[in-house]
Amino acid sequence: MSQNVFKVSSKSQVNALAGAVAGGIREGKVELQAIGAGAVNQALKAIAVARGYVSPQGINLTCVPAFVDVVIDGEERTAMKLIIESVNH
Amino acid sequence: MSQNVFKVSSKSQVNALAGAVAGGIREGKVELQAIGAGAVNQALKAIAVARGYVSPQGINLTCVPAFVDVVIDGEERTAMKLIIESVNH
């Protein structure tokens, strides 16, 4: 089972990201990483849109939010990660 | 089964909200409503913190993000709602 990790910014396009989530979830788990409120917002919107993409295949997406420390330019920052899982019906 | 709905703002305190989520989830489903990136960010952080509060009781919190239209001061806005569910082990 593979795990795709996508980094999300406040400028990430919701529909493109939703497509990547929908594609990735068919292969396994998907994780979105976001730093800052704008990025977190885009990530969450993308999951809501992706739910609509995969719902006709009987896939129900849920997400688990968690904190993760990441190092950017030598500085430690706290990012949110959203672990997306599919619950089949 | 009752459903608690909490409105979240960008100024909501994460720990207080997490406590409300943890308390509410023992009674049934909890829904967080947030408008704007700052509010969505606080909501998501609160869920991550609440996971830690209920985890020792064997409760695993997951969330489902969705769009919802709300009317504020006579104007229609799109909010995010986060439906929080507990998965018992």
XYZ file of N, CA, C and O in Angstrom:
712
model
N 0.860 -1.190 0.000
C 0.000 0.000 0.000
C 0.894 1.236 0.000
O 1.687 1.450 0.906
N 0.778 2.044 -1.009
C 1.613 3.236 -1.093
C 0.947 4.406 -0.382
O -0.236 4.390 -0.101
N 1.752 5.382 -0.047
C 1.194 6.578 0.564
C 1.707 7.801 -0.171
O 2.903 8.061 -0.241
N 0.781 8.542 -0.753
C 1.126 9.783 -1.431
C 1.087 10.934 -0.438
O 0.130 11.074 0.312
N 2.133 11.736 -0.439
C 2.163 12.937 0.401
C 2.189 14.159 -0.516
O 3.065 14.283 -1.371
N 1.201 15.023 -0.351
C 1.149 16.252 -1.146
C 1.330 17.453 -0.234
O 0.692 17.544 0.815
N 2.185 18.376 -0.640
C 2.354 19.621 0.111
C 1.384 20.656 -0.446
O 1.313 20.851 -1.665
N 0.655 21.287 0.449
C -0.389 22.227 0.042
C 0.020 23.633 0.461
O 0.518 23.832 1.570
N -0.179 24.595 -0.426
C 0.041 25.989 -0.046
C -1.277 26.737 -0.138
O -2.277 26.206 -0.617
N -1.261 27.987 0.308
C -2.483 28.790 0.254
C -2.877 29.096 -1.185
O -4.002 29.507 -1.461
N -1.924 28.869 -2.119
C -2.220 29.125 -3.535
C -2.533 27.855 -4.311
O -2.725 27.900 -5.533
N -2.531 26.708 -3.634
C -2.866 25.452 -4.318
C -4.288 25.540 -4.859
O -5.177 26.080 -4.207
N -4.460 25.041 -6.088
C -5.794 25.066 -6.685
C -6.615 23.903 -6.143
O -6.210 22.735 -6.261
N -7.774 24.226 -5.598
C -8.601 23.231 -4.920
C -8.969 22.068 -5.855
O -8.817 20.903 -5.487
N -9.415 22.380 -7.069
C -9.872 21.306 -7.953
C -8.735 20.388 -8.390
O -8.915 19.165 -8.471
N -7.563 20.966 -8.672
C -6.413 20.151 -9.070
C -5.981 19.238 -7.917
O -5.694 18.053 -8.115
N -5.970 19.813 -6.728
C -5.575 19.034 -5.544
C -6.598 17.927 -5.267
O -6.226 16.795 -4.942
N -7.866 18.262 -5.443
C -8.921 17.263 -5.245
C -8.754 16.099 -6.216
O -8.936 14.935 -5.847
N -8.362 16.404 -7.450
C -8.122 15.355 -8.439
C -6.966 14.461 -8.025
O -7.021 13.235 -8.176
N -5.911 15.081 -7.488
C -4.748 14.312 -7.030
C -5.115 13.417 -5.841
O -4.671 12.270 -5.764
N -5.949 13.945 -4.955
C -6.396 13.153 -3.800
C -7.230 11.964 -4.278
O -7.020 10.822 -3.847
N -8.156 12.247 -5.181
C -9.047 11.183 -5.681
C -8.244 10.098 -6.396
O -8.521 8.902 -6.259
N -7.230 10.514 -7.163
C -6.383 9.545 -7.861
C -5.535 8.752 -6.882
O -5.413 7.529 -6.992
N -4.954 9.456 -5.917
C -4.056 8.824 -4.956
C -4.761 7.830 -4.055
O -4.204 6.794 -3.692
N -5.999 8.135 -3.695
C -6.712 7.299 -2.728
C -7.028 5.918 -3.316
O -7.197 4.942 -2.575
N -7.047 5.840 -4.630
C -7.301 4.535 -5.259
C -6.091 3.632 -5.126
O -6.188 2.416 -5.253
N -4.911 4.228 -4.858
C -3.665 3.452 -4.697
C -3.350 3.170 -3.231
O -2.494 2.345 -2.922
N -3.972 3.910 -2.322
C -3.659 3.732 -0.897
C -4.041 4.970 -0.119
O -4.969 5.663 -0.473
N -3.272 5.225 0.924
C -3.544 6.412 1.719
C -2.986 7.662 1.059
O -2.028 7.600 0.288
N -3.577 8.800 1.381
C -3.060 10.084 0.914
C -2.876 10.991 2.123
O -3.705 10.989 3.033
N -1.781 11.708 2.125
C -1.540 12.662 3.206
C -1.328 14.046 2.611
O -0.582 14.202 1.644
N -2.018 15.030 3.182
C -1.804 16.419 2.783
C -1.058 17.123 3.908
O -1.418 16.966 5.072
N -0.037 17.887 3.540
C 0.707 18.671 4.533
C 0.498 20.147 4.251
O 0.671 20.602 3.124
N 0.129 20.900 5.290
C -0.161 22.320 5.097
C 0.402 23.125 6.254
O 0.279 22.731 7.409
N 1.008 24.244 5.929
C 1.502 25.162 6.968
C 0.759 26.485 6.831
O 0.770 27.105 5.768
N 0.088 26.877 7.896
C -0.632 28.150 7.884
C -2.093 27.984 7.526
O -2.492 27.019 6.873
N -2.884 28.971 7.970
C -4.335 28.887 7.845
C -4.803 28.796 6.387
O -5.700 28.018 6.063
N -4.167 29.570 5.512
C -4.585 29.566 4.104
C -4.378 28.204 3.464
O -5.222 27.722 2.696
N -3.262 27.569 3.779
C -2.946 26.260 3.216
C -3.884 25.181 3.775
O -4.376 24.319 3.039
N -4.140 25.262 5.087
C -5.037 24.302 5.727
C -6.441 24.397 5.108
O -7.092 23.389 4.824
N -6.873 25.612 4.863
C -8.187 25.846 4.262
C -8.287 25.230 2.864
O -9.271 24.553 2.537
N -7.251 25.429 2.050
C -7.261 24.847 0.700
C -7.282 23.319 0.781
O -7.972 22.648 0.004
N -6.511 22.771 1.713
C -6.431 21.311 1.864
C -7.805 20.733 2.210
O -8.250 19.741 1.626
N -8.480 21.404 3.135
C -9.773 20.900 3.593
C -10.832 21.003 2.490
O -11.647 20.096 2.306
N -10.798 22.114 1.746
C -11.733 22.269 0.632
C -11.494 21.181 -0.417
O -12.436 20.622 -0.971
N -10.210 20.876 -0.654
C -9.876 19.846 -1.649
C -10.429 18.482 -1.233
O -10.899 17.709 -2.069
N -10.398 18.196 0.075
C -10.923 16.904 0.533
C -12.436 16.853 0.329
O -12.979 15.841 -0.122
N -13.105 17.973 0.629
C -14.562 18.023 0.431
C -14.914 17.808 -1.037
O -15.856 17.070 -1.370
N -14.141 18.422 -1.942
C -14.396 18.259 -3.384
C -14.075 16.826 -3.820
O -14.836 16.200 -4.574
N -12.953 16.290 -3.315
C -12.542 14.924 -3.684
C -13.578 13.892 -3.248
O -13.778 12.878 -3.927
N -14.250 14.163 -2.127
C -15.309 13.255 -1.681
C -16.365 13.087 -2.773
O -16.863 11.971 -3.008
N -16.676 14.185 -3.441
C -17.650 14.123 -4.531
C -17.135 13.350 -5.731
O -17.900 12.702 -6.440
N -15.813 13.401 -5.964
C -15.223 12.684 -7.102
C -15.295 11.173 -6.917
O -15.489 10.426 -7.866
N -15.069 10.707 -5.689
C -14.956 9.256 -5.478
C -16.240 8.612 -4.943
O -16.381 7.394 -4.959
N -17.157 9.469 -4.497
C -18.408 8.964 -3.933
C -19.179 8.038 -4.885
O -19.709 7.015 -4.444
N -19.239 8.351 -6.210
C -19.961 7.448 -7.120
C -19.355 6.046 -7.209
O -20.008 5.108 -7.651
N -18.091 5.900 -6.809
C -17.460 4.566 -6.775
C -17.657 3.888 -5.419
O -17.017 2.873 -5.130
N -18.507 4.481 -4.598
C -18.793 3.863 -3.304
C -17.693 4.063 -2.284
O -17.612 3.343 -1.288
N -16.830 5.068 -2.539
C -15.742 5.341 -1.603
C -16.114 6.556 -0.749
O -16.505 7.596 -1.275
N -16.018 6.392 0.551
C -16.312 7.465 1.498
C -14.999 7.933 2.119
O -14.342 7.175 2.815
N -14.597 9.168 1.813
C -13.331 9.684 2.343
C -13.518 10.297 3.730
O -14.435 11.080 3.947
N -12.629 9.939 4.643
C -12.586 10.605 5.941
C -11.161 11.112 6.149
O -10.234 10.663 5.472
N -10.996 12.056 7.049
C -9.638 12.531 7.302
C -9.349 12.640 8.789
O -10.243 12.826 9.605
N -8.097 12.458 9.109
C -7.597 12.546 10.473
C -6.562 13.670 10.509
O -5.539 13.593 9.829
N -6.842 14.732 11.270
C -5.870 15.826 11.363
C -4.843 15.563 12.461
O -5.184 15.021 13.511
N -3.614 15.938 12.211
C -2.557 15.750 13.206
C -1.489 16.818 13.017
O -1.399 17.434 11.948
N -0.721 17.040 14.057
C 0.388 17.993 13.971
C 1.655 17.262 13.550
O 1.851 16.105 13.890
N 2.475 17.951 12.792
C 3.753 17.356 12.407
C 4.809 18.460 12.348
O 4.537 19.578 11.901
N 6.002 18.167 12.879
C 7.097 19.144 12.820
C 7.850 18.969 11.514
O 8.259 17.869 11.173
N 8.009 20.054 10.805
C 8.770 20.002 9.561
C 9.879 21.062 9.626
O 9.772 22.039 10.363
N 10.938 20.813 8.882
C 12.041 21.769 8.849
C 12.046 22.456 7.485
O 12.100 21.804 6.442
N 11.927 23.772 7.515
C 11.922 24.555 6.275
C 12.996 25.627 6.383
O 12.990 26.438 7.314
N 13.929 25.597 5.434
C 15.059 26.531 5.457
C 15.784 26.490 6.805
O 16.153 27.536 7.360
N 15.960 25.283 7.331
C 16.690 25.114 8.585
C 15.910 25.482 9.833
O 16.410 25.378 10.947
N 14.656 25.910 9.661
C 13.834 26.304 10.809
C 12.731 25.289 11.033
O 12.113 24.822 10.079
N 12.481 24.990 12.311
C 11.419 24.028 12.599
C 10.059 24.722 12.653
O 9.899 25.740 13.316
N 9.098 24.180 11.922
C 7.742 24.733 11.907
C 6.757 23.611 12.222
O 7.059 22.426 12.020
N 5.609 23.992 12.734
C 4.566 22.997 12.950
C 3.581 23.045 11.790
O 2.988 24.090 11.508
N 3.461 21.941 11.123
C 2.512 21.833 10.012
C 1.323 20.993 10.465
O 1.382 20.303 11.485
N 0.235 21.106 9.736
C -0.880 20.182 9.934
C -0.761 19.124 8.860
O -0.482 19.434 7.703
N -0.965 17.878 9.263
C -1.109 16.868 8.222
C -2.512 16.300 8.284
O -3.104 16.177 9.365
N -3.040 16.042 7.128
C -4.378 15.463 7.014
C -4.225 14.106 6.368
O -3.864 14.008 5.189
N -4.450 13.085 7.155
C -4.333 11.723 6.646
C -5.709 11.323 6.116
O -6.695 11.305 6.855
N -5.762 11.049 4.835
C -7.048 10.765 4.197
C -7.179 9.271 3.963
O -6.271 8.632 3.430
N -8.287 8.737 4.397
C -8.513 7.302 4.269
C -9.841 7.065 3.565
O -10.742 7.895 3.648
N -9.945 5.957 2.887
C -11.210 5.625 2.242
C -11.900 4.516 3.023
O -11.273 3.561 3.475
N -13.188 4.722 3.223
C -14.007 3.714 3.870
C -14.942 3.180 2.786
O -15.768 3.907 2.264
N -14.751 1.933 2.432
C -15.584 1.362 1.378
C -16.926 0.898 1.921
O -17.030 0.457 3.050
N -17.941 1.009 1.080
C -19.276 0.570 1.495
C -19.632 -0.736 0.793
O -19.149 -1.010 -0.273
N -29.541 9.869 19.585
C -28.169 10.382 19.431
C -28.237 11.882 19.143
O -28.866 12.318 18.188
N -27.646 12.662 19.990
C -27.697 14.116 19.804
C -26.546 14.563 18.908
O -25.579 13.848 18.704
N -26.698 15.741 18.364
C -25.610 16.294 17.556
C -25.327 17.710 18.017
O -26.191 18.588 17.974
N -24.129 17.929 18.515
C -23.700 19.256 18.932
C -23.101 19.989 17.750
O -22.267 19.438 17.043
N -23.548 21.222 17.530
C -22.972 22.062 16.477
C -22.273 23.250 17.137
O -22.896 23.991 17.901
N -20.994 23.389 16.882
C -20.238 24.513 17.427
C -19.794 25.431 16.292
O -19.277 24.962 15.282
N -19.994 26.739 16.474
C -19.511 27.706 15.484
C -18.102 28.137 15.899
O -17.874 28.505 17.040
N -17.193 28.087 14.945
C -15.785 28.369 15.222
C -15.387 29.665 14.522
O -15.758 29.890 13.365
N -14.656 30.517 15.219
C -14.109 31.713 14.581
C -12.590 31.633 14.610
O -12.016 30.745 15.252
N -11.967 32.569 13.931
C -10.500 32.573 13.898
C -9.925 32.887 15.278
O -8.741 32.674 15.527
N -10.786 33.387 16.178
C -10.327 33.710 17.528
C -10.707 32.643 18.555
O -10.431 32.809 19.746
N -11.365 31.581 18.108
C -11.713 30.497 19.036
C -10.446 29.910 19.635
O -9.444 29.745 18.943
N -10.497 29.627 20.927
C -9.338 29.036 21.587
C -9.320 27.530 21.322
O -10.290 26.822 21.612
N -8.194 27.079 20.804
C -8.071 25.685 20.370
C -8.341 24.700 21.506
O -9.119 23.754 21.352
N -7.730 24.935 22.668
C -7.872 23.974 23.763
C -9.295 23.906 24.306
O -9.803 22.824 24.613
N -9.963 25.078 24.398
C -11.344 25.105 24.885
C -12.263 24.378 23.897
O -13.130 23.591 24.291
N -12.028 24.633 22.624
C -12.836 23.988 21.584
C -12.596 22.475 21.581
O -13.544 21.680 21.445
N -11.350 22.093 21.768
C -11.009 20.666 21.814
C -11.731 19.977 22.971
O -12.227 18.856 22.833
N -11.812 20.681 24.108
C -12.526 20.133 25.259
C -14.009 19.950 24.956
O -14.608 18.935 25.329
N -14.587 20.930 24.254
C -15.999 20.844 23.886
C -16.241 19.683 22.911
O -17.242 18.972 23.008
N -15.311 19.498 21.994
C -15.422 18.390 21.028
C -15.340 17.049 21.756
O -16.156 16.151 21.540
N -14.360 16.947 22.643
C -14.155 15.694 23.387
C -15.376 15.366 24.246
O -15.798 14.208 24.338
N -15.956 16.416 24.871
C -17.150 16.197 25.688
C -18.353 15.829 24.831
O -19.107 14.916 25.160
N -18.501 16.537 23.720
C -19.655 16.330 22.845
C -19.664 14.963 22.185
O -20.713 14.359 21.982
N -18.486 14.476 21.857
C -18.392 13.223 21.096
C -18.845 12.028 21.950
O -19.266 11.002 21.398
N -18.798 12.207 23.264
C -19.251 11.110 24.135
C -20.768 11.002 24.108
O -21.337 9.985 24.481
N -21.441 12.092 23.667
C -22.914 12.103 23.584
C -23.420 11.772 22.181
O -24.597 11.497 21.998
N -22.565 11.866 21.187
C -23.004 11.616 19.815
C -22.067 12.282 18.829
O -20.882 12.427 19.103
N -22.614 12.711 17.717
C -21.789 13.377 16.719
C -21.546 14.824 17.110
O -22.337 15.443 17.814
N -20.447 15.375 16.613
C -20.161 16.792 16.801
C -19.896 17.401 15.427
O -19.262 16.787 14.577
N -20.430 18.597 15.230
C -20.178 19.297 13.981
C -19.569 20.654 14.287
O -20.061 21.379 15.154
N -18.489 20.985 13.591
C -17.894 22.315 13.706
C -18.195 23.090 12.434
O -18.065 22.544 11.334
N -18.635 24.341 12.591
C -18.888 25.199 11.427
C -17.899 26.344 11.441
O -17.738 27.027 12.446
N -17.238 26.563 10.314
C -16.215 27.601 10.242
C -16.316 28.340 8.923
O -16.496 27.742 7.867
N -16.195 29.663 8.988
C -16.180 30.489 7.780
C -14.844 31.199 7.711
O -14.471 31.923 8.630
N -14.124 30.975 6.630
C -12.836 31.637 6.446
C -11.676 30.768 6.905
O -11.827 29.869 7.735
N -10.503 31.061 6.330
C -9.319 30.230 6.550
C -8.904 30.178 8.017
O -8.556 29.120 8.536
N -8.964 31.315 8.699
C -8.539 31.359 10.100
C -9.404 30.470 10.978
O -8.911 29.761 11.859
N -10.695 30.505 10.721
C -11.637 29.695 11.496
C -11.471 28.204 11.196
O -11.483 27.366 12.104
N -11.279 27.888 9.920
C -11.079 26.483 9.523
C -9.827 25.930 10.188
O -9.802 24.798 10.692
N -8.784 26.744 10.225
C -7.519 26.339 10.841
C -7.696 26.033 12.330
O -7.216 25.005 12.825
N -8.413 26.900 13.040
C -8.647 26.671 14.471
C -9.452 25.390 14.678
O -9.186 24.621 15.600
N -10.464 25.191 13.832
C -11.317 24.004 13.945
C -10.495 22.729 13.795
O -10.634 21.770 14.563
N -9.619 22.735 12.799
C -8.832 21.535 12.519
C -7.821 21.260 13.626
O -7.612 20.101 14.021
N -7.219 22.316 14.151
C -6.280 22.151 15.265
C -7.020 21.585 16.487
O -6.491 20.716 17.190
N -8.235 22.080 16.711
C -9.011 21.603 17.860
C -9.314 20.106 17.735
O -9.287 19.377 18.733
N -9.571 19.653 16.520
C -9.846 18.216 16.331
C -8.590 17.397 16.628
O -8.650 16.363 17.290
N -7.443 17.897 16.158
C -6.184 17.181 16.417
C -5.922 17.087 17.926
O -5.517 16.034 18.432
N -6.188 18.181 18.649
C -5.980 18.178 20.106
C -6.996 17.262 20.788
O -6.654 16.478 21.688
N -8.263 17.341 20.333
C -9.323 16.512 20.928
C -9.033 15.026 20.749
O -9.379 14.209 21.612
N -8.384 14.675 19.637
C -8.002 13.269 19.424
C -7.155 12.764 20.591
O -7.326 11.630 21.053
N -6.256 13.626 21.054
C -5.417 13.256 22.191
C -6.199 13.122 23.490
O -5.866 12.302 24.339
N -7.261 13.920 23.627
C -8.082 13.865 24.842
C -8.860 12.547 24.940
O -9.037 12.018 26.028
N -9.369 12.070 23.833
C -10.252 10.891 23.885
C -9.541 9.583 23.547
O -10.073 8.506 23.791
N -8.344 9.689 23.008
C -7.594 8.494 22.620
C -7.396 7.495 23.761
O -7.533 6.284 23.559
N -7.105 7.975 25.007
C -6.933 7.019 26.111
C -8.196 6.220 26.427
O -8.122 5.166 27.055
N -9.358 6.723 26.004
C -10.605 5.960 26.183
C -10.873 5.033 24.990
O -11.970 4.488 24.867
N -9.896 4.901 24.125
C -10.048 3.995 22.988
C -10.919 4.554 21.887
O -11.433 3.821 21.044
N -11.093 5.893 21.910
C -11.910 6.532 20.869
C -10.994 7.156 19.828
O -10.068 7.892 20.150
N -11.238 6.833 18.566
C -10.465 7.377 17.462
C -11.351 8.351 16.688
O -12.346 7.960 16.108
N -11.000 9.636 16.731
C -11.824 10.637 16.045
C -11.417 10.790 14.587
O -10.235 10.907 14.274
N -12.413 10.803 13.709
C -12.159 11.130 12.308
C -13.092 12.273 11.923
O -14.084 12.521 12.607
N -12.775 12.968 10.857
C -13.676 14.040 10.440
C -13.941 14.007 8.943
O -13.136 13.520 8.158
N -15.114 14.476 8.602
C -15.560 14.558 7.210
C -15.825 16.031 6.902
O -16.685 16.643 7.535
N -15.048 16.614 5.977
C -15.281 18.017 5.631
C -16.340 18.142 4.537
O -16.402 17.316 3.629
N -17.160 19.182 4.647
C -18.208 19.404 3.639
C -18.522 20.892 3.568
O -18.215 21.644 4.494
N -19.108 21.294 2.472
C -19.519 22.684 2.308
C -20.952 22.846 2.792
O -21.778 21.934 2.647
N -21.254 24.001 3.351
C -22.623 24.272 3.779
C -22.902 25.759 3.579
O -22.042 26.604 3.815
N -24.090 26.064 3.047
C -24.484 27.465 2.871
C -25.137 27.971 4.142
O -26.058 27.352 4.655
N -24.639 29.084 4.629
C -25.237 29.685 5.822
C -25.604 31.134 5.504
O -25.037 31.748 4.603
N -26.595 31.646 6.204
C -27.017 33.037 6.004
C -26.569 33.857 7.212
O -26.905 33.538 8.356
N -25.764 34.874 6.950
C -25.276 35.743 8.022
C -25.618 37.188 7.671
O -25.230 37.670 6.597
N -26.362 37.833 8.545
C -26.829 39.207 8.305
C -27.537 39.311 6.959
O -27.319 40.269 6.200
N -28.345 38.304 6.622
C -29.118 38.316 5.385
C -28.327 37.980 4.142
O -28.862 37.958 3.039
N -27.007 37.693 4.307
C -26.182 37.372 3.155
C -25.803 35.897 3.169
O -25.479 35.348 4.231
N -25.818 35.266 1.984
C -25.464 33.859 1.934
C -23.948 33.691 1.828
O -23.304 34.317 0.994
N -23.400 32.867 2.710
C -21.966 32.596 2.690
C -21.761 31.085 2.650
O -22.625 30.317 3.065
N -20.602 30.690 2.130
C -20.280 29.265 2.162
C -19.353 28.987 3.343
O -18.288 29.578 3.449
N -19.809 28.138 4.223
C -19.006 27.735 5.368
C -18.480 26.321 5.131
O -18.963 25.602 4.258
N -17.478 25.960 5.894
C -17.056 24.565 5.918
C -17.662 23.954 7.167
O -17.667 24.576 8.234
N -18.173 22.749 7.027
C -18.532 22.046 8.244
C -17.664 20.802 8.363
O -17.296 20.185 7.361
N -17.308 20.510 9.582
C -16.491 19.336 9.866
C -17.319 18.430 10.752
O -17.605 18.765 11.903
N -17.719 17.319 10.187
C -18.517 16.359 10.945
C -17.546 15.393 11.604
O -16.763 14.704 10.925
N -17.586 15.378 12.926
C -16.614 14.574 13.679
C -17.308 13.319 14.190
O -18.388 13.379 14.766
N -16.679 12.215 13.923
C -17.249 10.931 14.332
C -16.226 10.159 15.141
O -15.023 10.339 14.972
N -16.724 9.323 16.025
C -15.800 8.491 16.780
C -15.858 7.065 16.270
O -16.916 6.528 15.983
N -14.676 6.494 16.114
C -14.554 5.105 15.721
C -14.015 4.356 16.937
O -12.896 4.622 17.368
N -14.820 3.516 17.532
C -14.374 2.797 18.722
C -13.517 1.592 18.367
O -13.712 0.967 17.345
N -12.569 1.308 19.234
C -11.691 0.154 19.007
C -12.035 -0.972 19.967
O -12.529 -0.734 21.042
